[in-house]
Short mmCIF file of C-alpha atoms in Angstrom, two decimals:
data_model
loop_
_atom_site.label_atom_id
_atom_site.label_comp_id
_atom_site.label_asym_id
_atom_site.label_seq_id
_atom_site.Cartn_x
_atom_site.Cartn_y
_atom_site.Cartn_z
CA UNK A 1 21.36 -1.78 -12.22
CA UNK A 2 23.50 1.53 -12.19
CA UNK A 3 22.27 3.43 -8.92
CA UNK A 4 23.22 6.82 -10.78
CA UNK A 5 20.65 5.94 -13.69
CA UNK A 6 17.67 4.26 -12.84
CA UNK A 7 15.44 3.59 -15.46
CA UNK A 8 11.56 2.17 -14.44
CA UNK A 9 8.89 1.68 -16.84
CA UNK A 10 5.38 3.08 -15.83
CA UNK A 11 2.98 0.47 -16.72
CA UNK A 12 0.54 -1.73 -15.09
CA UNK A 13 2.55 -2.18 -12.27
CA UNK A 14 2.70 1.39 -11.26
CA UNK A 15 -0.77 2.62 -11.77
CA UNK A 16 -2.83 -0.55 -10.97
CA UNK A 17 -1.00 -3.18 -9.48
CA UNK A 18 1.23 -2.12 -6.37
CA UNK A 19 -1.31 -0.32 -4.47
CA UNK A 20 -3.67 -0.86 -1.71
CA UNK A 21 -7.50 -0.94 -2.84
CA UNK A 22 -8.62 2.45 -2.15
CA UNK A 23 -10.96 3.09 -4.72
CA UNK A 24 -14.07 0.26 -5.62
CA UNK A 25 -14.37 0.69 -9.28
CA UNK A 26 -13.72 -0.43 -12.51
CA UNK A 27 -10.83 -1.98 -13.52
CA UNK A 28 -8.33 0.67 -14.74
CA UNK A 29 -6.92 0.67 -18.16
CA UNK A 30 -3.14 -0.42 -18.61
CA UNK A 31 -0.38 1.98 -20.53
CA UNK A 32 3.15 2.20 -20.70
CA UNK A 33 5.34 5.21 -20.05
CA UNK A 34 9.44 5.05 -19.45
CA UNK A 35 10.84 7.63 -17.06
CA UNK A 36 14.19 7.91 -16.26
CA UNK A 37 15.44 9.13 -12.51
CA UNK A 38 19.00 9.46 -11.32
CA UNK A 39 18.15 8.36 -8.22
CA UNK A 40 17.57 4.73 -6.11
CA UNK A 41 13.55 4.75 -5.88
CA UNK A 42 11.65 2.68 -3.61
CA UNK A 43 7.84 3.12 -4.38
CA UNK A 44 5.60 3.92 -6.58
CA UNK A 45 1.78 4.91 -5.41
CA UNK A 46 -1.11 5.34 -7.98
CA UNK A 47 -2.97 8.64 -8.06
CA UNK A 48 -6.08 7.84 -10.01
CA UNK A 49 -6.30 6.39 -13.64
CA UNK A 50 -3.19 8.15 -15.20
CA UNK A 51 -0.75 9.71 -12.52
CA UNK A 52 1.32 8.57 -9.73
CA UNK A 53 3.70 9.50 -6.83
CA UNK A 54 7.23 8.27 -6.69
CA UNK A 55 9.19 7.86 -3.56
CA UNK A 56 13.08 7.76 -3.45
CA UNK A 57 15.05 6.01 -0.97
CA UNK A 58 16.47 9.51 0.04
CA UNK A 59 13.35 11.32 0.88
CA UNK A 60 12.36 12.55 -2.58
CA UNK A 61 8.95 12.35 -3.92
CA UNK A 62 7.81 13.06 -7.51
CA UNK A 63 4.25 13.36 -8.81
CA UNK A 64 4.06 12.18 -12.16
CA UNK A 65 1.19 12.57 -14.78
CA UNK A 66 0.82 13.00 -18.38
CA UNK A 67 1.54 16.28 -18.90
CA UNK A 68 3.26 17.20 -15.29
CA UNK A 69 6.18 16.23 -13.42
CA UNK A 70 6.53 17.91 -9.85
CA UNK A 71 9.57 17.29 -7.60
CA UNK A 72 9.59 17.84 -3.49
CA UNK A 73 12.49 17.34 -1.46
CA UNK A 74 11.08 15.75 2.03
CA UNK A 75 14.90 15.12 3.15
CA UNK A 76 13.92 12.20 5.12
CA UNK A 77 14.49 8.27 4.73
CA UNK A 78 12.83 5.96 2.21
CA UNK A 79 9.44 6.73 0.88
CA UNK A 80 7.05 3.55 1.13
CA UNK A 81 3.78 5.36 0.39
CA UNK A 82 2.32 9.00 -0.61
CA UNK A 83 -1.78 9.18 -0.58
CA UNK A 84 -3.21 12.78 -1.57
CA UNK A 85 -5.87 14.21 0.68
CA UNK A 86 -8.81 14.66 -1.64
CA UNK A 87 -10.97 16.29 0.78
CA UNK A 88 -8.66 19.02 1.96
CA UNK A 89 -9.87 22.18 1.12
CA UNK A 90 -7.75 24.47 -0.94
CA UNK A 91 -4.77 22.92 0.11
CA UNK A 92 -2.63 20.37 -1.64
CA UNK A 93 -2.15 17.93 1.50
CA UNK A 94 -0.73 14.22 1.25
CA UNK A 95 0.26 11.68 3.54
CA UNK A 96 3.39 9.99 3.90
CA UNK A 97 4.38 6.60 4.79
CA UNK A 98 8.25 6.87 5.75
CA UNK A 99 10.65 4.16 7.27
CA UNK A 100 11.72 4.53 10.49
CA UNK A 101 9.67 8.04 10.96
CA UNK A 102 6.38 7.30 11.57
CA UNK A 103 2.81 8.64 9.66
CA UNK A 104 3.27 12.05 8.50
CA UNK A 105 1.15 14.80 7.03
CA UNK A 106 2.42 16.94 4.72
CA UNK A 107 0.96 20.23 2.55
CA UNK A 108 2.65 22.11 -0.46
CA UNK A 109 3.08 25.88 -0.04
CA UNK A 110 4.41 28.22 -1.88
CA UNK A 111 5.88 25.35 -4.03
CA UNK A 112 7.55 24.06 -0.78
CA UNK A 113 6.37 21.16 0.95
CA UNK A 114 5.70 21.60 4.70
CA UNK A 115 5.41 19.01 7.32
CA UNK A 116 2.05 19.41 9.35
CA UNK A 117 1.92 16.60 11.79
CA UNK A 118 3.92 13.35 12.71
CA UNK A 119 1.72 10.53 14.72
CA UNK A 120 3.60 8.91 17.40
CA UNK A 121 2.79 5.49 18.62
CA UNK A 122 2.89 3.97 22.50
CA UNK A 123 6.42 2.49 22.99
CA UNK A 124 7.86 3.75 19.50
CA UNK A 125 6.94 7.25 19.40
CA UNK A 126 7.71 8.03 15.80
CA UNK A 127 10.48 5.40 15.30
CA UNK A 128 8.34 3.14 13.26
CA UNK A 129 8.07 2.18 9.62
CA UNK A 130 4.50 2.77 7.57
CA UNK A 131 4.26 0.50 4.53
CA UNK A 132 0.82 1.28 3.16
CA UNK A 133 -2.13 4.28 3.90
CA UNK A 134 -5.69 3.72 2.90
CA UNK A 135 -7.87 6.53 3.33
CA UNK A 136 -11.67 5.47 3.55
CA UNK A 137 -14.09 8.45 4.44
CA UNK A 138 -13.12 9.94 7.02
CA UNK A 139 -11.08 7.35 8.32
CA UNK A 140 -6.92 6.55 7.44
CA UNK A 141 -5.64 3.47 7.90
CA UNK A 142 -1.78 2.95 8.22
CA UNK A 143 0.06 -0.60 8.16
CA UNK A 144 2.99 -0.48 9.83
CA UNK A 145 5.79 -2.12 11.48
CA UNK A 146 4.04 -2.26 14.80
CA UNK A 147 0.94 -3.44 13.62
CA UNK A 148 -2.54 -1.96 12.32
CA UNK A 149 -3.65 1.55 13.17
CA UNK A 150 -6.43 3.78 12.48
CA UNK A 151 -7.70 7.19 13.15
CA UNK A 152 -10.30 9.76 11.73
CA UNK A 153 -8.46 11.92 9.30
CA UNK A 154 -8.90 15.02 11.27
CA UNK A 155 -7.22 13.31 14.56
CA UNK A 156 -4.68 13.90 16.28
CA UNK A 157 -3.70 10.08 17.58
CA UNK A 158 -3.52 6.42 15.72
CA UNK A 159 -5.55 3.65 17.36
CA UNK A 160 -3.95 0.23 17.57
CA UNK A 161 -6.43 -2.09 15.78
CA UNK A 162 -4.23 -5.18 15.87
CA UNK A 163 -2.54 -7.04 17.52
CA UNK A 164 -4.43 -6.03 20.63
CA UNK A 165 -3.98 -3.69 23.62
CA UNK A 166 -2.45 -6.11 25.93
CA UNK A 167 -0.24 -7.86 22.92
CA UNK A 168 4.19 -7.60 23.17
CA UNK A 169 3.72 -5.43 20.40
CA UNK A 170 1.19 -2.50 22.37
CA UNK A 171 3.29 -3.21 25.35
CA UNK A 172 6.74 -3.20 24.39
CA UNK A 173 7.20 -2.42 20.81
CA UNK A 174 7.69 -6.04 19.37
CA UNK A 175 7.56 -6.09 15.78
CA UNK A 176 4.56 -7.27 13.98
CA UNK A 177 4.57 -6.17 10.23
CA UNK A 178 1.36 -5.24 8.07
CA UNK A 179 2.30 -4.32 4.40
CA UNK A 180 -0.76 -4.00 2.50
CA UNK A 181 -4.52 -2.90 2.72
CA UNK A 182 -7.57 -3.18 1.03
CA UNK A 183 -11.43 -2.14 1.61
CA UNK A 184 -14.06 -5.40 0.50
CA UNK A 185 -17.59 -5.24 1.31
CA UNK A 186 -17.32 -2.63 4.15
CA UNK A 187 -14.13 -4.21 5.78
CA UNK A 188 -10.75 -3.56 5.92
CA UNK A 189 -8.42 -6.36 5.31
CA UNK A 190 -4.63 -6.09 5.96
CA UNK A 191 -2.03 -8.61 4.90
CA UNK A 192 0.56 -9.66 7.81
CA UNK A 193 3.10 -11.58 8.94
CA UNK A 194 -0.02 -13.48 11.14
CA UNK A 195 -2.10 -13.62 8.29
CA UNK A 196 -4.84 -11.84 6.90
CA UNK A 197 -6.50 -9.61 9.06
CA UNK A 198 -10.08 -8.61 8.70
CA UNK A 199 -11.33 -5.54 10.55
CA UNK A 200 -14.89 -4.23 10.79
CA UNK A 201 -14.99 -0.79 11.32
CA UNK A 202 -18.95 -0.81 12.84
CA UNK A 203 -18.85 -3.67 15.15
CA UNK A 204 -14.61 -3.52 15.60
CA UNK A 205 -14.44 -6.95 15.65
CA UNK A 206 -11.29 -8.16 14.11
CA UNK A 207 -10.31 -11.63 13.41
CA UNK A 208 -7.35 -13.10 11.27
CA UNK A 209 -7.62 -15.86 8.04
CA UNK A 210 -4.81 -17.93 7.30
CA UNK A 211 -3.39 -17.54 10.84
CA UNK A 212 0.26 -18.13 10.79
CA UNK A 213 0.74 -17.63 7.13
CA UNK A 214 2.68 -14.47 6.01
CA UNK A 215 0.44 -12.35 3.56
CA UNK A 216 2.42 -10.31 1.26
CA UNK A 217 -0.31 -8.47 -0.67
CA UNK A 218 -3.95 -8.31 -0.54
CA UNK A 219 -6.99 -7.00 -3.29
CA UNK A 220 -10.53 -7.81 -4.43
CA UNK A 221 -11.84 -8.45 -7.68
CA UNK A 222 -15.01 -9.70 -8.66
CA UNK A 223 -16.56 -9.99 -5.18
CA UNK A 224 -13.34 -12.46 -4.22
CA UNK A 225 -10.73 -11.65 -2.19
CA UNK A 226 -6.94 -12.53 -3.52
CA UNK A 227 -4.31 -12.96 -0.75
CA UNK A 228 -0.58 -13.90 -2.19
CA UNK A 229 1.84 -15.61 0.23
CA UNK A 230 5.05 -17.65 -0.85
CA UNK A 231 4.26 -20.01 -3.49
CA UNK A 232 0.23 -19.53 -3.23
CA UNK A 233 -2.60 -17.35 -4.04
CA UNK A 234 -5.59 -17.40 -1.70
CA UNK A 235 -9.20 -16.88 -3.01
CA UNK A 236 -11.40 -16.11 -0.27
CA UNK A 237 -14.69 -14.43 0.18
CA UNK A 238 -16.51 -13.22 3.12
CA UNK A 239 -18.73 -15.89 3.54
CA UNK A 240 -16.65 -18.52 2.70
CA UNK A 241 -12.87 -18.21 3.65
CA UNK A 242 -10.18 -20.65 1.70
CA UNK A 243 -12.42 -21.05 -1.15
CA UNK A 244 -9.61 -22.71 -2.67
CA UNK A 245 -6.11 -22.09 -2.84
CA UNK A 246 -3.76 -21.55 -6.32
CA UNK A 247 -0.30 -23.30 -6.39
CA UNK A 248 2.48 -20.88 -7.93
CA UNK A 249 5.45 -21.97 -9.67
CA UNK A 250 7.44 -18.80 -9.47
CA UNK A 251 8.16 -15.78 -6.79
CA UNK A 252 6.02 -12.92 -6.43
CA UNK A 253 5.41 -10.07 -3.67
CA UNK A 254 2.57 -8.66 -5.51
CA UNK A 255 -0.76 -9.60 -7.15
CA UNK A 256 -3.44 -7.64 -8.95
CA UNK A 257 -6.31 -9.10 -10.85
CA UNK A 258 -7.74 -7.14 -13.83
CA UNK A 259 -9.87 -8.86 -16.24
CA UNK A 260 -9.60 -12.63 -16.92
CA UNK A 261 -5.73 -11.81 -16.20
CA UNK A 262 -3.93 -11.97 -12.62
CA UNK A 263 -0.57 -10.22 -12.69
CA UNK A 264 2.43 -11.52 -10.37
CA UNK A 265 5.28 -9.09 -9.61
CA UNK A 266 8.48 -9.67 -8.48
CA UNK A 267 11.30 -7.42 -8.23
CA UNK A 268 12.76 -8.09 -11.55
CA UNK A 269 9.85 -9.86 -13.60
CA UNK A 270 6.05 -9.60 -14.21
CA UNK A 271 4.26 -13.02 -14.67
CA UNK A 272 0.56 -13.14 -16.34
CA UNK A 273 -1.89 -16.04 -15.04
CA UNK A 274 -5.19 -16.64 -16.67
CA UNK A 275 -8.39 -17.04 -15.05
CA UNK A 276 -8.67 -20.54 -16.61
CA UNK A 277 -5.29 -21.68 -15.69
CA UNK A 278 -6.14 -20.48 -11.76
CA UNK A 279 -8.96 -22.46 -11.84
CA UNK A 280 -7.30 -25.77 -12.86
#
């Protein structure tokens, strides 16, 4: 693909599939829109049912809706995630996940992006990557190259939720990749290189399902948890982990279930699997 003329299709992949499960709502509708860019893109972050944020490899972000297209030059590294802060009163604020630059908070003033804060962590400062961001009530969570973190949205410092405070990650900055998140039944679920992390924000209890198996994507639908790993899709519930496993004959890095259809996404293709087939 020509890096100077990149074409992407903003279809189900962009609006409902590649996303942390911030919203517990009815499945969104599928639509398609073709947009052309002259830069290499790195991420798409849905914003409601009909808009999205697109991040580039070189720190540009675009807001795209049915009637608008706005561009902001952040001037940083690869943009992994953009999450607008809908509780911000009177200001256009958004959270950014950036390669090797940490969790950042930005606002737009007079049409220009301004960084408000950057959130360092122990042993790494701001030299860590943020792959996913999720807001839930007054909390914000970050899935990073150095573990799973959380803080109040008006807070000033991140707290390490996984692994523990005595881990090599906390003490020496040893990498621990957490790549995706989802809220399910009041619990925070996160896919990691260690397995599926489950964090209860009320009891602050942490446990790991499918320990030792890297989880690339996690989401929930119809009261069940879907966790994607290499060659398999785990179907779990809070009460009964490892309800069943569905073997896959194709590679996939992202998964989302909408209605009776499972969508499996890889960089060059999308595979569809129907619920009746997954049950076999």
